[in-house]
mmCIF file of N, CA and C in Angstrom:
data_model
loop_
_atom_site.group_PDB
_atom_site.id
_atom_site.type_symbol
_atom_site.label_atom_id
_atom_site.label_comp_id
_atom_site.label_asym_id
_atom_site.label_seq_id
_atom_site.Cartn_x
_atom_site.Cartn_y
_atom_site.Cartn_z
ATOM 1 N N UNK A 22 111.074 -7.115 53.092
ATOM 2 C CA UNK A 22 111.238 -7.984 51.958
ATOM 3 C C UNK A 22 111.264 -9.437 52.451
ATOM 4 N N UNK A 23 110.469 -10.288 51.839
ATOM 5 C CA UNK A 23 110.431 -11.693 52.247
ATOM 6 C C UNK A 23 111.281 -12.520 51.295
ATOM 7 N N UNK A 24 111.847 -13.567 51.831
ATOM 8 C CA UNK A 24 112.645 -14.476 51.012
ATOM 9 C C UNK A 24 111.740 -15.527 50.409
ATOM 10 N N UNK A 25 111.909 -15.815 49.110
ATOM 11 C CA UNK A 25 111.096 -16.879 48.511
ATOM 12 C C UNK A 25 111.510 -18.233 49.075
ATOM 13 N N UNK A 26 110.593 -19.169 49.077
ATOM 14 C CA UNK A 26 110.896 -20.515 49.536
ATOM 15 C C UNK A 26 111.853 -21.172 48.549
ATOM 16 N N UNK A 27 112.911 -21.727 49.060
ATOM 17 C CA UNK A 27 113.881 -22.418 48.214
ATOM 18 C C UNK A 27 113.569 -23.908 48.266
ATOM 19 N N UNK A 28 113.332 -24.473 47.097
ATOM 20 C CA UNK A 28 113.041 -25.898 47.010
ATOM 21 C C UNK A 28 114.246 -26.575 46.372
ATOM 22 N N UNK A 29 114.771 -27.626 46.996
ATOM 23 C CA UNK A 29 115.958 -28.292 46.448
ATOM 24 C C UNK A 29 115.635 -29.003 45.131
ATOM 25 N N UNK A 30 116.652 -29.248 44.305
ATOM 26 C CA UNK A 30 116.415 -29.934 43.027
ATOM 27 C C UNK A 30 116.029 -31.401 43.188
ATOM 28 N N UNK A 31 116.412 -32.014 44.312
ATOM 29 C CA UNK A 31 115.997 -33.384 44.612
ATOM 30 C C UNK A 31 115.552 -33.438 46.071
ATOM 31 N N UNK A 32 114.667 -34.379 46.354
ATOM 32 C CA UNK A 32 114.242 -34.622 47.733
ATOM 33 C C UNK A 32 114.340 -36.120 47.995
ATOM 34 N N UNK A 33 114.462 -36.452 49.256
ATOM 35 C CA UNK A 33 114.485 -37.838 49.696
ATOM 36 C C UNK A 33 113.084 -38.154 50.208
ATOM 37 N N UNK A 34 112.434 -39.100 49.571
ATOM 38 C CA UNK A 34 111.050 -39.455 49.900
ATOM 39 C C UNK A 34 111.058 -40.716 50.746
ATOM 40 N N UNK A 35 110.435 -40.622 51.912
ATOM 41 C CA UNK A 35 110.290 -41.802 52.768
ATOM 42 C C UNK A 35 109.336 -42.771 52.079
ATOM 43 N N UNK A 36 109.722 -44.045 52.062
ATOM 44 C CA UNK A 36 108.869 -45.058 51.431
ATOM 45 C C UNK A 36 108.663 -46.221 52.385
ATOM 46 N N UNK A 37 107.673 -47.002 52.073
ATOM 47 C CA UNK A 37 107.508 -48.279 52.762
ATOM 48 C C UNK A 37 107.466 -49.354 51.694
ATOM 49 N N UNK A 38 108.043 -50.489 52.014
ATOM 50 C CA UNK A 38 108.086 -51.590 51.054
ATOM 51 C C UNK A 38 107.031 -52.621 51.429
ATOM 52 N N UNK A 39 106.588 -53.339 50.409
ATOM 53 C CA UNK A 39 105.585 -54.388 50.597
ATOM 54 C C UNK A 39 106.021 -55.615 49.818
ATOM 55 N N UNK A 40 105.389 -56.712 50.084
ATOM 56 C CA UNK A 40 105.654 -57.964 49.357
ATOM 57 C C UNK A 40 107.140 -58.287 49.322
ATOM 58 N N UNK A 41 107.726 -58.368 50.528
ATOM 59 C CA UNK A 41 109.136 -58.727 50.691
ATOM 60 C C UNK A 41 110.064 -57.800 49.912
ATOM 61 N N UNK A 42 109.709 -56.507 49.850
ATOM 62 C CA UNK A 42 110.569 -55.519 49.233
ATOM 63 C C UNK A 42 110.449 -55.391 47.728
ATOM 64 N N UNK A 43 109.511 -56.118 47.108
ATOM 65 C CA UNK A 43 109.386 -56.034 45.655
ATOM 66 C C UNK A 43 108.505 -54.872 45.212
ATOM 67 N N UNK A 44 107.702 -54.309 46.101
ATOM 68 C CA UNK A 44 106.864 -53.155 45.795
ATOM 69 C C UNK A 44 107.150 -52.069 46.814
ATOM 70 N N UNK A 45 107.021 -50.818 46.377
ATOM 71 C CA UNK A 45 107.222 -49.726 47.315
ATOM 72 C C UNK A 45 106.150 -48.671 47.109
ATOM 73 N N UNK A 46 105.898 -47.926 48.180
ATOM 74 C CA UNK A 46 104.935 -46.839 48.140
ATOM 75 C C UNK A 46 105.482 -45.690 48.979
ATOM 76 N N UNK A 47 105.252 -44.484 48.516
ATOM 77 C CA UNK A 47 105.684 -43.309 49.270
ATOM 78 C C UNK A 47 104.891 -43.216 50.566
ATOM 79 N N UNK A 48 105.541 -42.683 51.602
ATOM 80 C CA UNK A 48 104.857 -42.448 52.882
ATOM 81 C C UNK A 48 103.959 -41.218 52.722
ATOM 82 N N UNK A 49 102.675 -41.472 52.736
ATOM 83 C CA UNK A 49 101.690 -40.397 52.669
ATOM 84 C C UNK A 49 100.827 -40.528 53.910
ATOM 85 N N UNK A 50 100.753 -39.450 54.662
ATOM 86 C CA UNK A 50 100.044 -39.478 55.938
ATOM 87 C C UNK A 50 98.902 -38.481 55.944
ATOM 88 N N UNK A 51 97.841 -38.841 56.658
ATOM 89 C CA UNK A 51 96.714 -37.928 56.793
ATOM 90 C C UNK A 51 97.003 -36.936 57.911
ATOM 91 N N UNK A 52 96.758 -35.671 57.626
ATOM 92 C CA UNK A 52 96.938 -34.608 58.612
ATOM 93 C C UNK A 52 95.673 -34.435 59.433
ATOM 94 N N UNK A 53 95.775 -33.703 60.518
ATOM 95 C CA UNK A 53 94.620 -33.490 61.403
ATOM 96 C C UNK A 53 93.451 -32.826 60.686
ATOM 97 N N UNK A 54 93.751 -32.003 59.683
ATOM 98 C CA UNK A 54 92.685 -31.305 58.971
ATOM 99 C C UNK A 54 92.105 -32.121 57.812
ATOM 100 N N UNK A 55 92.544 -33.376 57.670
ATOM 101 C CA UNK A 55 92.002 -34.257 56.647
ATOM 102 C C UNK A 55 92.796 -34.283 55.346
ATOM 103 N N UNK A 56 93.711 -33.336 55.161
ATOM 104 C CA UNK A 56 94.543 -33.359 53.956
ATOM 105 C C UNK A 56 95.568 -34.483 54.071
ATOM 106 N N UNK A 57 96.127 -34.880 52.931
ATOM 107 C CA UNK A 57 97.170 -35.890 52.929
ATOM 108 C C UNK A 57 98.500 -35.240 52.570
ATOM 109 N N UNK A 58 99.577 -35.752 53.182
ATOM 110 C CA UNK A 58 100.892 -35.146 53.015
ATOM 111 C C UNK A 58 101.924 -36.186 52.600
ATOM 112 N N UNK A 59 102.724 -35.824 51.614
ATOM 113 C CA UNK A 59 103.875 -36.626 51.209
ATOM 114 C C UNK A 59 105.035 -36.237 52.102
ATOM 115 N N UNK A 60 105.688 -37.219 52.721
ATOM 116 C CA UNK A 60 106.814 -36.955 53.616
ATOM 117 C C UNK A 60 108.108 -36.947 52.821
ATOM 118 N N UNK A 61 108.748 -35.773 52.753
ATOM 119 C CA UNK A 61 110.007 -35.626 52.027
ATOM 120 C C UNK A 61 111.049 -34.986 52.930
ATOM 121 N N UNK A 62 112.306 -35.209 52.568
ATOM 122 C CA UNK A 62 113.412 -34.680 53.361
ATOM 123 C C UNK A 62 114.428 -34.042 52.420
ATOM 124 N N UNK A 63 115.037 -32.952 52.870
ATOM 125 C CA UNK A 63 115.943 -32.189 52.021
ATOM 126 C C UNK A 63 117.356 -32.758 51.983
ATOM 127 N N UNK A 64 117.651 -33.714 52.833
ATOM 128 C CA UNK A 64 118.940 -34.409 52.781
ATOM 129 C C UNK A 64 118.767 -35.800 53.380
ATOM 130 N N UNK A 65 119.663 -36.690 53.007
ATOM 131 C CA UNK A 65 119.606 -38.050 53.550
ATOM 132 C C UNK A 65 119.846 -38.036 55.049
ATOM 133 N N UNK A 66 120.774 -37.200 55.513
ATOM 134 C CA UNK A 66 121.030 -37.101 56.953
ATOM 135 C C UNK A 66 119.767 -36.708 57.713
ATOM 136 N N UNK A 67 119.026 -35.760 57.189
ATOM 137 C CA UNK A 67 117.801 -35.329 57.868
ATOM 138 C C UNK A 67 116.769 -36.448 57.886
ATOM 139 N N UNK A 68 116.636 -37.167 56.779
ATOM 140 C CA UNK A 68 115.681 -38.271 56.748
ATOM 141 C C UNK A 68 116.028 -39.300 57.820
ATOM 142 N N UNK A 69 117.290 -39.700 57.884
ATOM 143 C CA UNK A 69 117.688 -40.724 58.847
ATOM 144 C C UNK A 69 117.568 -40.229 60.289
ATOM 145 N N UNK A 70 117.874 -38.962 60.530
ATOM 146 C CA UNK A 70 117.749 -38.394 61.880
ATOM 147 C C UNK A 70 116.294 -38.208 62.290
ATOM 148 N N UNK A 71 115.447 -37.771 61.361
ATOM 149 C CA UNK A 71 114.086 -37.369 61.702
ATOM 150 C C UNK A 71 113.042 -38.469 61.521
ATOM 151 N N UNK A 72 113.334 -39.462 60.676
ATOM 152 C CA UNK A 72 112.365 -40.537 60.437
ATOM 153 C C UNK A 72 112.850 -41.879 60.975
ATOM 154 N N UNK A 73 114.151 -41.999 61.217
ATOM 155 C CA UNK A 73 114.694 -43.236 61.763
ATOM 156 C C UNK A 73 115.830 -43.758 60.917
ATOM 157 N N UNK A 74 116.844 -44.368 61.566
ATOM 158 C CA UNK A 74 118.032 -44.827 60.850
ATOM 159 C C UNK A 74 117.782 -45.971 59.875
ATOM 160 N N UNK A 75 116.655 -46.647 59.995
ATOM 161 C CA UNK A 75 116.345 -47.755 59.093
ATOM 162 C C UNK A 75 115.233 -47.411 58.101
ATOM 163 N N UNK A 76 114.901 -46.142 58.007
ATOM 164 C CA UNK A 76 113.829 -45.726 57.105
ATOM 165 C C UNK A 76 114.237 -45.940 55.648
ATOM 166 N N UNK A 77 113.388 -46.598 54.888
ATOM 167 C CA UNK A 77 113.623 -46.772 53.453
ATOM 168 C C UNK A 77 113.312 -45.458 52.736
ATOM 169 N N UNK A 78 113.985 -45.215 51.624
ATOM 170 C CA UNK A 78 113.832 -43.943 50.930
ATOM 171 C C UNK A 78 114.187 -44.085 49.458
ATOM 172 N N UNK A 79 113.758 -43.100 48.675
ATOM 173 C CA UNK A 79 114.170 -42.953 47.283
ATOM 174 C C UNK A 79 114.477 -41.483 47.050
ATOM 175 N N UNK A 80 115.316 -41.209 46.077
ATOM 176 C CA UNK A 80 115.596 -39.832 45.672
ATOM 177 C C UNK A 80 114.679 -39.513 44.500
ATOM 178 N N UNK A 81 114.023 -38.359 44.576
ATOM 179 C CA UNK A 81 113.106 -37.933 43.521
ATOM 180 C C UNK A 81 113.465 -36.511 43.121
ATOM 181 N N UNK A 82 113.595 -36.283 41.828
ATOM 182 C CA UNK A 82 113.793 -34.915 41.356
ATOM 183 C C UNK A 82 112.522 -34.128 41.669
ATOM 184 N N UNK A 83 112.684 -32.938 42.148
ATOM 185 C CA UNK A 83 111.544 -32.131 42.575
ATOM 186 C C UNK A 83 110.496 -32.015 41.474
ATOM 187 N N UNK A 84 110.942 -31.834 40.240
ATOM 188 C CA UNK A 84 109.979 -31.694 39.140
ATOM 189 C C UNK A 84 109.194 -32.977 38.868
ATOM 190 N N UNK A 85 109.648 -34.118 39.411
ATOM 191 C CA UNK A 85 108.951 -35.385 39.213
ATOM 192 C C UNK A 85 107.894 -35.659 40.291
ATOM 193 N N UNK A 86 107.772 -34.770 41.265
ATOM 194 C CA UNK A 86 106.773 -34.980 42.322
ATOM 195 C C UNK A 86 105.353 -34.978 41.762
ATOM 196 N N UNK A 87 105.123 -34.216 40.713
ATOM 197 C CA UNK A 87 103.787 -34.193 40.104
ATOM 198 C C UNK A 87 103.413 -35.560 39.546
ATOM 199 N N UNK A 88 104.380 -36.257 38.944
ATOM 200 C CA UNK A 88 104.129 -37.612 38.453
ATOM 201 C C UNK A 88 103.843 -38.572 39.589
ATOM 202 N N UNK A 89 104.574 -38.428 40.694
ATOM 203 C CA UNK A 89 104.320 -39.250 41.873
ATOM 204 C C UNK A 89 102.913 -38.987 42.402
ATOM 205 N N UNK A 90 102.506 -37.724 42.355
ATOM 206 C CA UNK A 90 101.168 -37.348 42.835
ATOM 207 C C UNK A 90 100.069 -38.025 42.014
ATOM 208 N N UNK A 91 100.321 -38.239 40.733
ATOM 209 C CA UNK A 91 99.333 -38.920 39.886
ATOM 210 C C UNK A 91 99.217 -40.393 40.263
ATOM 211 N N UNK A 92 100.350 -41.001 40.670
ATOM 212 C CA UNK A 92 100.346 -42.413 41.077
ATOM 213 C C UNK A 92 99.799 -42.604 42.482
ATOM 214 N N UNK A 93 100.166 -41.692 43.374
ATOM 215 C CA UNK A 93 99.749 -41.749 44.777
ATOM 216 C C UNK A 93 99.298 -40.343 45.180
ATOM 217 N N UNK A 94 98.034 -40.048 45.048
ATOM 218 C CA UNK A 94 97.563 -38.677 45.311
ATOM 219 C C UNK A 94 97.883 -38.199 46.731
ATOM 220 N N UNK A 95 98.262 -36.917 46.818
ATOM 221 C CA UNK A 95 98.484 -36.244 48.091
ATOM 222 C C UNK A 95 98.155 -34.767 47.907
ATOM 223 N N UNK A 96 97.864 -34.096 49.014
ATOM 224 C CA UNK A 96 97.468 -32.684 48.957
ATOM 225 C C UNK A 96 98.645 -31.733 49.120
ATOM 226 N N UNK A 97 99.576 -32.067 50.008
ATOM 227 C CA UNK A 97 100.703 -31.183 50.298
ATOM 228 C C UNK A 97 101.989 -31.996 50.423
ATOM 229 N N UNK A 98 103.107 -31.295 50.252
ATOM 230 C CA UNK A 98 104.416 -31.883 50.470
ATOM 231 C C UNK A 98 104.960 -31.290 51.763
ATOM 232 N N UNK A 99 105.380 -32.149 52.671
ATOM 233 C CA UNK A 99 105.968 -31.690 53.931
ATOM 234 C C UNK A 99 107.453 -32.015 53.900
ATOM 235 N N UNK A 100 108.265 -31.011 54.242
ATOM 236 C CA UNK A 100 109.710 -31.172 54.266
ATOM 237 C C UNK A 100 110.202 -31.350 55.693
ATOM 238 N N UNK A 101 111.097 -32.315 55.883
ATOM 239 C CA UNK A 101 111.869 -32.476 57.116
ATOM 240 C C UNK A 101 111.017 -32.574 58.383
ATOM 241 N N UNK A 102 109.982 -33.386 58.330
ATOM 242 C CA UNK A 102 109.117 -33.607 59.496
ATOM 243 C C UNK A 102 109.766 -34.615 60.433
ATOM 244 N N UNK A 103 109.877 -34.257 61.700
ATOM 245 C CA UNK A 103 110.381 -35.215 62.685
ATOM 246 C C UNK A 103 109.253 -36.153 63.077
ATOM 247 N N UNK A 104 109.499 -37.445 62.926
ATOM 248 C CA UNK A 104 108.519 -38.464 63.295
ATOM 249 C C UNK A 104 108.817 -38.863 64.733
ATOM 250 N N UNK A 105 107.879 -38.620 65.656
ATOM 251 C CA UNK A 105 108.121 -38.981 67.061
ATOM 252 C C UNK A 105 108.369 -40.491 67.216
ATOM 253 N N UNK A 106 109.147 -40.833 68.215
ATOM 254 C CA UNK A 106 109.487 -42.239 68.480
ATOM 255 C C UNK A 106 108.247 -43.117 68.582
ATOM 256 N N UNK A 107 107.172 -42.592 69.132
ATOM 257 C CA UNK A 107 105.959 -43.405 69.297
ATOM 258 C C UNK A 107 105.329 -43.797 67.970
ATOM 259 N N UNK A 108 105.731 -43.147 66.870
ATOM 260 C CA UNK A 108 105.225 -43.479 65.533
ATOM 261 C C UNK A 108 106.279 -44.202 64.688
ATOM 262 N N UNK A 109 107.302 -44.743 65.358
ATOM 263 C CA UNK A 109 108.346 -45.493 64.675
ATOM 264 C C UNK A 109 108.377 -46.927 65.207
ATOM 265 N N UNK A 110 108.898 -47.802 64.376
ATOM 266 C CA UNK A 110 109.127 -49.187 64.799
ATOM 267 C C UNK A 110 110.383 -49.670 64.102
ATOM 268 N N UNK A 111 111.280 -50.266 64.839
ATOM 269 C CA UNK A 111 112.523 -50.811 64.288
ATOM 270 C C UNK A 111 113.311 -49.757 63.511
ATOM 271 N N UNK A 112 113.326 -48.518 63.998
ATOM 272 C CA UNK A 112 114.134 -47.475 63.395
ATOM 273 C C UNK A 112 113.582 -46.890 62.109
ATOM 274 N N UNK A 113 112.258 -47.022 61.908
ATOM 275 C CA UNK A 113 111.623 -46.484 60.709
ATOM 276 C C UNK A 113 110.197 -46.065 61.038
ATOM 277 N N UNK A 114 109.580 -45.345 60.131
ATOM 278 C CA UNK A 114 108.194 -44.942 60.315
ATOM 279 C C UNK A 114 107.315 -46.178 60.388
ATOM 280 N N UNK A 115 106.472 -46.242 61.410
ATOM 281 C CA UNK A 115 105.602 -47.414 61.590
ATOM 282 C C UNK A 115 104.329 -47.265 60.777
#
């Protein structure tokens, strides 16, 4: 018997800010196979540990991810991805 995937009611979405913090965009990265992935985290602690202590973020209700996808298209949602230090700058995703 397999366990179904449990998706939390909210996720923490890594974002990057632009124009002196007045605009924001979700962190969407291209995967090796060409698909695009939205970077999400199941807790704030995981986001700060895995993406960097200065990573900007927003909380999004899981059911609202489809609306985010319409604004910023992505193919898959990735949970709790560790961002290697070489892809970080100043404690956040570079």
